[in-house]
Short mmCIF file of C-alpha atoms and ligand atoms in Angstrom, two decimals:
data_model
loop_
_atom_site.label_atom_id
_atom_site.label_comp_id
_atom_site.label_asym_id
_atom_site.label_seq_id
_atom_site.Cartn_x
_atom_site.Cartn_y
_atom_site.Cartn_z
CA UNK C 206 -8.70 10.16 -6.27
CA UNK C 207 -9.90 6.70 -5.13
CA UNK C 208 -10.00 5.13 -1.56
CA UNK C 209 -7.32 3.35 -0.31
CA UNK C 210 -7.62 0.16 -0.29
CA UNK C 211 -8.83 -1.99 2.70
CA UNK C 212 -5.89 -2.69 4.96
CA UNK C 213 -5.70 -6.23 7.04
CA UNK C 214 -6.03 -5.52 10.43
CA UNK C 215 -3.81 -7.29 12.46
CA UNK C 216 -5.27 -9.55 15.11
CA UNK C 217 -3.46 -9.62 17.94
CA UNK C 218 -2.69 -5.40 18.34
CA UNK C 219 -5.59 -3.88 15.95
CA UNK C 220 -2.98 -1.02 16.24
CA UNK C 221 -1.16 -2.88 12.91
CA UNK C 222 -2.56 -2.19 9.60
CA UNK C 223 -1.21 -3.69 6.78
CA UNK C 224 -1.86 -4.12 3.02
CA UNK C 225 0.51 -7.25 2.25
CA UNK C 226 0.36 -7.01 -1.79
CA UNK C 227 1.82 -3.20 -1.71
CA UNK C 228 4.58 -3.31 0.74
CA UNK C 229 2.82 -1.20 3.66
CA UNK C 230 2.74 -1.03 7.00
CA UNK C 231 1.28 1.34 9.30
CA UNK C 232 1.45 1.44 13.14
CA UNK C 233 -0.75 3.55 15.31
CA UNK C 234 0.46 4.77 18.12
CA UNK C 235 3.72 4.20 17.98
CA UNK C 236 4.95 6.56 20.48
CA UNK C 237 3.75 7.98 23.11
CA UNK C 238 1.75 11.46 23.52
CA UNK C 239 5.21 12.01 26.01
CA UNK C 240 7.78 10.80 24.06
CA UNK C 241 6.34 12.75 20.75
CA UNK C 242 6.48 16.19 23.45
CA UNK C 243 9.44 15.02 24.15
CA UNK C 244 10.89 14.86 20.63
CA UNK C 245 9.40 18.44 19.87
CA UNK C 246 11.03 19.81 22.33
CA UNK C 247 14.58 18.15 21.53
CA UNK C 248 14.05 18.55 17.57
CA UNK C 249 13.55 23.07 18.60
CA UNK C 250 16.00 22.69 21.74
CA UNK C 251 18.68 21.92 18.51
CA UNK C 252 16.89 24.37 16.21
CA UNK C 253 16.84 28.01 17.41
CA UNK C 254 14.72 28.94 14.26
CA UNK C 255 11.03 28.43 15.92
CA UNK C 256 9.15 30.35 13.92
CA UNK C 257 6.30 27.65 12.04
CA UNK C 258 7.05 28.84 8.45
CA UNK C 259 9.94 27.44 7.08
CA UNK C 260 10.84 23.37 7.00
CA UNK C 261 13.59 22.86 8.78
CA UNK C 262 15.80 19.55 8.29
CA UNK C 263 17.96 17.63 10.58
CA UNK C 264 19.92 14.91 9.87
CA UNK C 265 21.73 12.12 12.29
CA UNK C 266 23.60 9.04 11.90
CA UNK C 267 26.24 8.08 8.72
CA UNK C 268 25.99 10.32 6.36
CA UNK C 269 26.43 9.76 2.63
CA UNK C 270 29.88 10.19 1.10
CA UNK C 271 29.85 11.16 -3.20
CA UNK C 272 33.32 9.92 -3.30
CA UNK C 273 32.64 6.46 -2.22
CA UNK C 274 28.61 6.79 -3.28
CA UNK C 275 27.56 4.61 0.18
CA UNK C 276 27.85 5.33 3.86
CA UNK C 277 30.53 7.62 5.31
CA UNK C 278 32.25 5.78 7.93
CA UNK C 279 33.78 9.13 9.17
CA UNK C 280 30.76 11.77 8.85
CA UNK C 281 28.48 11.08 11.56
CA UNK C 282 26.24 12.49 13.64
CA UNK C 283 25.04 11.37 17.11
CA UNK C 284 22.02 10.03 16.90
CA UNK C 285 19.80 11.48 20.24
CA UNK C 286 18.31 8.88 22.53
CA UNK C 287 15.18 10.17 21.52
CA UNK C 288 15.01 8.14 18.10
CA UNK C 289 17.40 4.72 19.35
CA UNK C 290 14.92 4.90 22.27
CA UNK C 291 12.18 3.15 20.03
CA UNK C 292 14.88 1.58 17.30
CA UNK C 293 14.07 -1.84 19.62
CA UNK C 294 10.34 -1.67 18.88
CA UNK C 295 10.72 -1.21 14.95
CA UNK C 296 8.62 -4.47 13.24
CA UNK C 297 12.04 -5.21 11.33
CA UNK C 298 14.77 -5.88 13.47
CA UNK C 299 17.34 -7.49 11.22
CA UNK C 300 18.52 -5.00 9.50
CA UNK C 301 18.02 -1.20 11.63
CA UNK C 302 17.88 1.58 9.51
CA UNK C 303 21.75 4.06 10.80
CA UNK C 304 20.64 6.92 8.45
CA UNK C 305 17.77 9.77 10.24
CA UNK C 306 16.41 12.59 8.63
CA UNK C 307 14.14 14.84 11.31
CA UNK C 308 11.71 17.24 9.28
CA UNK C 309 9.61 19.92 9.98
CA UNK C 310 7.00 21.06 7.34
CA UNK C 311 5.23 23.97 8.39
CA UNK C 312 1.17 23.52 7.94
CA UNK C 313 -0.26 23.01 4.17
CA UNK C 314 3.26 22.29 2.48
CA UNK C 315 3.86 19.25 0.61
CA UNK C 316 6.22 17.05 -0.80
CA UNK C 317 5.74 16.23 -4.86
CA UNK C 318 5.50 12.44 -5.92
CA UNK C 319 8.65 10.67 -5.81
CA UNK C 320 10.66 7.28 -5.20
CA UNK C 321 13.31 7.20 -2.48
CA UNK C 322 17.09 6.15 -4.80
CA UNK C 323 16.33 2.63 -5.15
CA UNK C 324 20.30 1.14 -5.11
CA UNK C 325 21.49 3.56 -1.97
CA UNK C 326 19.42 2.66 0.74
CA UNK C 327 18.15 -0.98 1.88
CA UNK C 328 14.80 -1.82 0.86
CA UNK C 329 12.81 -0.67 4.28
CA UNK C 330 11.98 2.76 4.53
CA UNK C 331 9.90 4.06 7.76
CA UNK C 332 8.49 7.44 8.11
CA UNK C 333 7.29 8.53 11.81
CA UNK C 334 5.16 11.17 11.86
CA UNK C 335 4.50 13.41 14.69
CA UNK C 336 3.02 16.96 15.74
CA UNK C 337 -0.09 16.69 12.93
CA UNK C 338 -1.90 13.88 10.72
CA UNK C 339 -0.80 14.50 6.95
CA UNK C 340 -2.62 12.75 4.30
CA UNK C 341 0.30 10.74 2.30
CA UNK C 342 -0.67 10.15 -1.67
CA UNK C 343 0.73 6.86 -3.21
CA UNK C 344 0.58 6.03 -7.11
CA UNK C 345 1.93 3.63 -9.01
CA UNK C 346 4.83 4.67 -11.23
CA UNK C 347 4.43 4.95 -14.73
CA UNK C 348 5.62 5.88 -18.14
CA UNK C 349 5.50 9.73 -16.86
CA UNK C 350 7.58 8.97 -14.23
CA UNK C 351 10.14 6.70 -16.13
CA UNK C 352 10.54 9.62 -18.41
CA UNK C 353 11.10 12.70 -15.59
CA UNK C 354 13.73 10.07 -14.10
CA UNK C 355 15.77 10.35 -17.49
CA UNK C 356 15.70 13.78 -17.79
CA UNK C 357 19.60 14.17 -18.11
CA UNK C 358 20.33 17.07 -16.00
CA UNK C 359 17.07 17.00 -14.10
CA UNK C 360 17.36 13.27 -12.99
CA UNK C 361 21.08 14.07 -12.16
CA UNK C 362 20.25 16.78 -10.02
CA UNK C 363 17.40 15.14 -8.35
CA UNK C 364 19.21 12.23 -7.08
CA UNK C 365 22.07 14.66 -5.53
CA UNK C 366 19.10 16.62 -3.81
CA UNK C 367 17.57 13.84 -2.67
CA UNK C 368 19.98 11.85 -1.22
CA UNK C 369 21.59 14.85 0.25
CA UNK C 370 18.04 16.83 1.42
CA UNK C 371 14.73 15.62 0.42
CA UNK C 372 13.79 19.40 1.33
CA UNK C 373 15.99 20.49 -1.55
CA UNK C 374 14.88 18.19 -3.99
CA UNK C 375 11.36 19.50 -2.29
CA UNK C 376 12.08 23.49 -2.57
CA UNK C 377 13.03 23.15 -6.29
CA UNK C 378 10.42 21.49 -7.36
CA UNK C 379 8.36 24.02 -5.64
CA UNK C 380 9.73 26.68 -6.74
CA UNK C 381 10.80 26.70 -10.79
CA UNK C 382 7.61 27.38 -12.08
CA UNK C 383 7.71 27.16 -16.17
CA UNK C 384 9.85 23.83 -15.22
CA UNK C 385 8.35 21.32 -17.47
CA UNK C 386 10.17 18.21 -15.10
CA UNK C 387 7.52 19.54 -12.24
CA UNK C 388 5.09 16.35 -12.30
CA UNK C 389 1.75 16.77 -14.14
CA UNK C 390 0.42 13.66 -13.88
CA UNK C 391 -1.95 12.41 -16.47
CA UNK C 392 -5.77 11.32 -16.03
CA UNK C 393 -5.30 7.24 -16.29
CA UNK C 394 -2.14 8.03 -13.59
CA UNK C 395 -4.45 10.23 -11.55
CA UNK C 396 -7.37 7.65 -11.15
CA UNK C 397 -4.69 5.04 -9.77
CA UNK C 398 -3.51 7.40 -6.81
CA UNK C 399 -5.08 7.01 -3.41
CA UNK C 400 -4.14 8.82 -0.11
CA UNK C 401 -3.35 7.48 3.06
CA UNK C 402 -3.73 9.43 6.62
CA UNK C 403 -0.77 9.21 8.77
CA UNK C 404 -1.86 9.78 12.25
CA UNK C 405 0.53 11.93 14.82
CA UNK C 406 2.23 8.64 16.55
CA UNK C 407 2.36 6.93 13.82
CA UNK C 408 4.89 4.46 11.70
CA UNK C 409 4.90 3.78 8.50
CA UNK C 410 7.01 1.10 6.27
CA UNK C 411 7.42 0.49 2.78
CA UNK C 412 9.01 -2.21 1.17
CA UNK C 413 8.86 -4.56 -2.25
CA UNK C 414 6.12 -2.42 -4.71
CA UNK C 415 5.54 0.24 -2.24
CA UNK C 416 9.09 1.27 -2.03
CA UNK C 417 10.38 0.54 -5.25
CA UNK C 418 7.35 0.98 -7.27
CA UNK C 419 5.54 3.55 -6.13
CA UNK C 420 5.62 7.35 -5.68
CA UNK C 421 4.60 9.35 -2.77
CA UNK C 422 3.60 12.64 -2.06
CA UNK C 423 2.15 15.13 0.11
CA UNK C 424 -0.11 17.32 -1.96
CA UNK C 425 -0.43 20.80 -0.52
CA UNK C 426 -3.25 22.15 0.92
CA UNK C 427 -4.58 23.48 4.27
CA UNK C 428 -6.89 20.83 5.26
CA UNK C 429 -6.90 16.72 5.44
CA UNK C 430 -10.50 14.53 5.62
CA UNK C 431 -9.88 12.50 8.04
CA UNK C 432 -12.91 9.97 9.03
CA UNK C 433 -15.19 12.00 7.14
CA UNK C 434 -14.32 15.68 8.75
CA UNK C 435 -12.87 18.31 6.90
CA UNK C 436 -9.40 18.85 9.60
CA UNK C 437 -6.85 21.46 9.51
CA UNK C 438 -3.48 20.83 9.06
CA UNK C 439 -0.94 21.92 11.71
CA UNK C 440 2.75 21.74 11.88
CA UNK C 441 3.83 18.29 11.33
CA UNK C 442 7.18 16.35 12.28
CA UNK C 443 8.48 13.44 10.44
CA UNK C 444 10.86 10.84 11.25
CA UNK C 445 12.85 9.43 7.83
CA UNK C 446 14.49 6.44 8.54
CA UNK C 447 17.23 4.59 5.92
CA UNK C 448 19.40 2.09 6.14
CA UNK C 449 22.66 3.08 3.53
CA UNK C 450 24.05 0.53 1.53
CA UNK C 451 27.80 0.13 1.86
CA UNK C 452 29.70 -0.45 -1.02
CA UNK C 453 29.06 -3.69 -2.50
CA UNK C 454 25.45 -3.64 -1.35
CA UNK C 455 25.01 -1.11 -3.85
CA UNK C 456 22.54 -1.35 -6.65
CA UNK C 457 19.17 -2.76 -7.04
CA UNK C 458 17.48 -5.65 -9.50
CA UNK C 459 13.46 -4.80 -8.17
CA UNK C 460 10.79 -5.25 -10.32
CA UNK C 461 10.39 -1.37 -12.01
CA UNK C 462 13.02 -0.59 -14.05
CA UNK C 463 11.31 2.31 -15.28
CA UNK C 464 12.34 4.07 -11.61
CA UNK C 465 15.06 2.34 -10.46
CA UNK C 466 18.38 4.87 -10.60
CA UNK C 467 20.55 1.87 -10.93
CA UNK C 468 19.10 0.44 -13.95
CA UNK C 469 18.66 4.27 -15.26
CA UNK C 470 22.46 4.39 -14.84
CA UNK C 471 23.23 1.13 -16.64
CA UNK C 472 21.09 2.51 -19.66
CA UNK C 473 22.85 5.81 -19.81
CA UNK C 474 26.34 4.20 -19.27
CA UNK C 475 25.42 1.48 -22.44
CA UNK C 476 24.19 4.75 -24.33
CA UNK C 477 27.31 6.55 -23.62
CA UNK C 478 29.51 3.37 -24.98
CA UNK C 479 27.72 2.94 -27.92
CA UNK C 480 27.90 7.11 -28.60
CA UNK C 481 31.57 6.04 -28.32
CA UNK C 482 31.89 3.44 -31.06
CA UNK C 483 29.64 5.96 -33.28
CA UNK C 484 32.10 8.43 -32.83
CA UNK C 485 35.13 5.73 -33.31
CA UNK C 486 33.58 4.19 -36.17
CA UNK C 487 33.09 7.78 -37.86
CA UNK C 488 36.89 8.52 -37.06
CA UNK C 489 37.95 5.29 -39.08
ZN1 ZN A 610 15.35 -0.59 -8.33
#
């Protein structure tokens, strides 16, 4: 694992950390102790399941409709003050994410390396993080990771999941051991990866190679070094904010093919064409 690199630290709130040439962002403090009680307290008020040991999802705004493949102009869910209360103190204001995915991962669990669907969702992504610090893991994609994403069924299945429920996408992963799509990164992929706390309170955005080219994770374990101590991890809350693309907005020229879901789609729907003339040209 290496350190991550040195951030710029911005100069008029020292709050600001940002590393320009990857795409990040991360605010400190960007709620308050009070309004992160109060969103604990809203996320369980809606939740009757309490108990710390499962994840638990929620999900507010448009949701996303497989018949159109964009935004859902008649599924929607509220969205509770407590999330458009900060919506005016986001760093991007142009374009404000309307899709909200509320998560609760019980202490120790983690999330395997992945990239968000490049083509459904506009390029900023923001996580808020609340309850507990997690360490987050970031690794530029590679050939390993081109290859899981073409996995026919596998790739199929994990853009469903993941558009639908990160948790899903999450729980299988988890849980199909034997599964040779679960990610084994190898050594030269390994040295490149680097983790990043995320402090309770805090934001953080990815765009351009953080967002497209990257994966991120959550490795789990029971315990974070944070500033040199060895910390425990406690429940943590986290805050997934998208903005869906509506139907022409759809698709996505970035700079990694090799994990982009719309260029993986292009190349299976040229593959599929040209299995066709095979199969026309052997008819003839
Ligand atoms: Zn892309």
């Amino acid at each position: 694992m290496q350190q991550a690199p040195i951030p710029t630290i911005e100069p008029s709130n020292p709050n600001v950390l940002r590393w320009d040439d990857i795409g990040l962002t991360l605010i400190h403090e960007f709620i308050t102790k009070g309004e992160e009680a109060a969103m604990i307290e809203a996320f369980h008020a809606r939740d009757p399941a309490k108990e710390g040991k499962r994840r638990i999802s929620q999900h507010f705004g448009h949701h996303f409709d497989y018949t159109t493949f964009g935004a859902s102009e008649t599924h929607f869910t509220p969205v509770p003050p407590y999330i458009t209360d900060f919506l005016p103190r986001l760093p991007i204001q142009s374009h404000l994410p309307d899709q909200f995915t509320v998560q609760y991962y019980p202490a120790g669990s983690g999330i395997p390396p992945h990239v968000d669907t490049h083509s459904m969702f506009a390029e900023a992504l923001y996580s808020l993080s609340f309850g507990s610090a997690v360490a987050m893991q970031f690794r530029m994609s590679g050939p390993n990771d081109a290859r899981k994403m073409r996995l026919p069924k596998r790739s199929a299945q994990n853009e469903k999941n993941h558009t639908e429920s990160p948790a899903a996408t999450i729980n299988n992963n988890a849980n199909a051991p034997g599964d040779d799509a679960i990610p084994t990164p190898d050594e030269g992929q390994q040295l490149r990866s680097w983790e990043l706390v995320l402090p309770a309170r805090s934001l953080l955005l990815m765009t351009g190679p953080a967002r497209y080219g990257y994966t991120h994770a959550i490795r789990p374990r029971k315990t974070d070094v944070i500033d040199g101590q060895t910390v425990p991890r406690e429940g943590r809350y986290s805050i997934t904010m998208r903005s869906v693309r509506r139907r022409d907005e759809i698709g996505c020229d970035c700079a990694y093919p090799g994990v982009c879901d719309a260029r993986i789609r292009e190349e299976m729907a040229l593959l599929a064409a040209s299995r066709g003339e095979d199969d026309a040209s052997l008819q003839e």
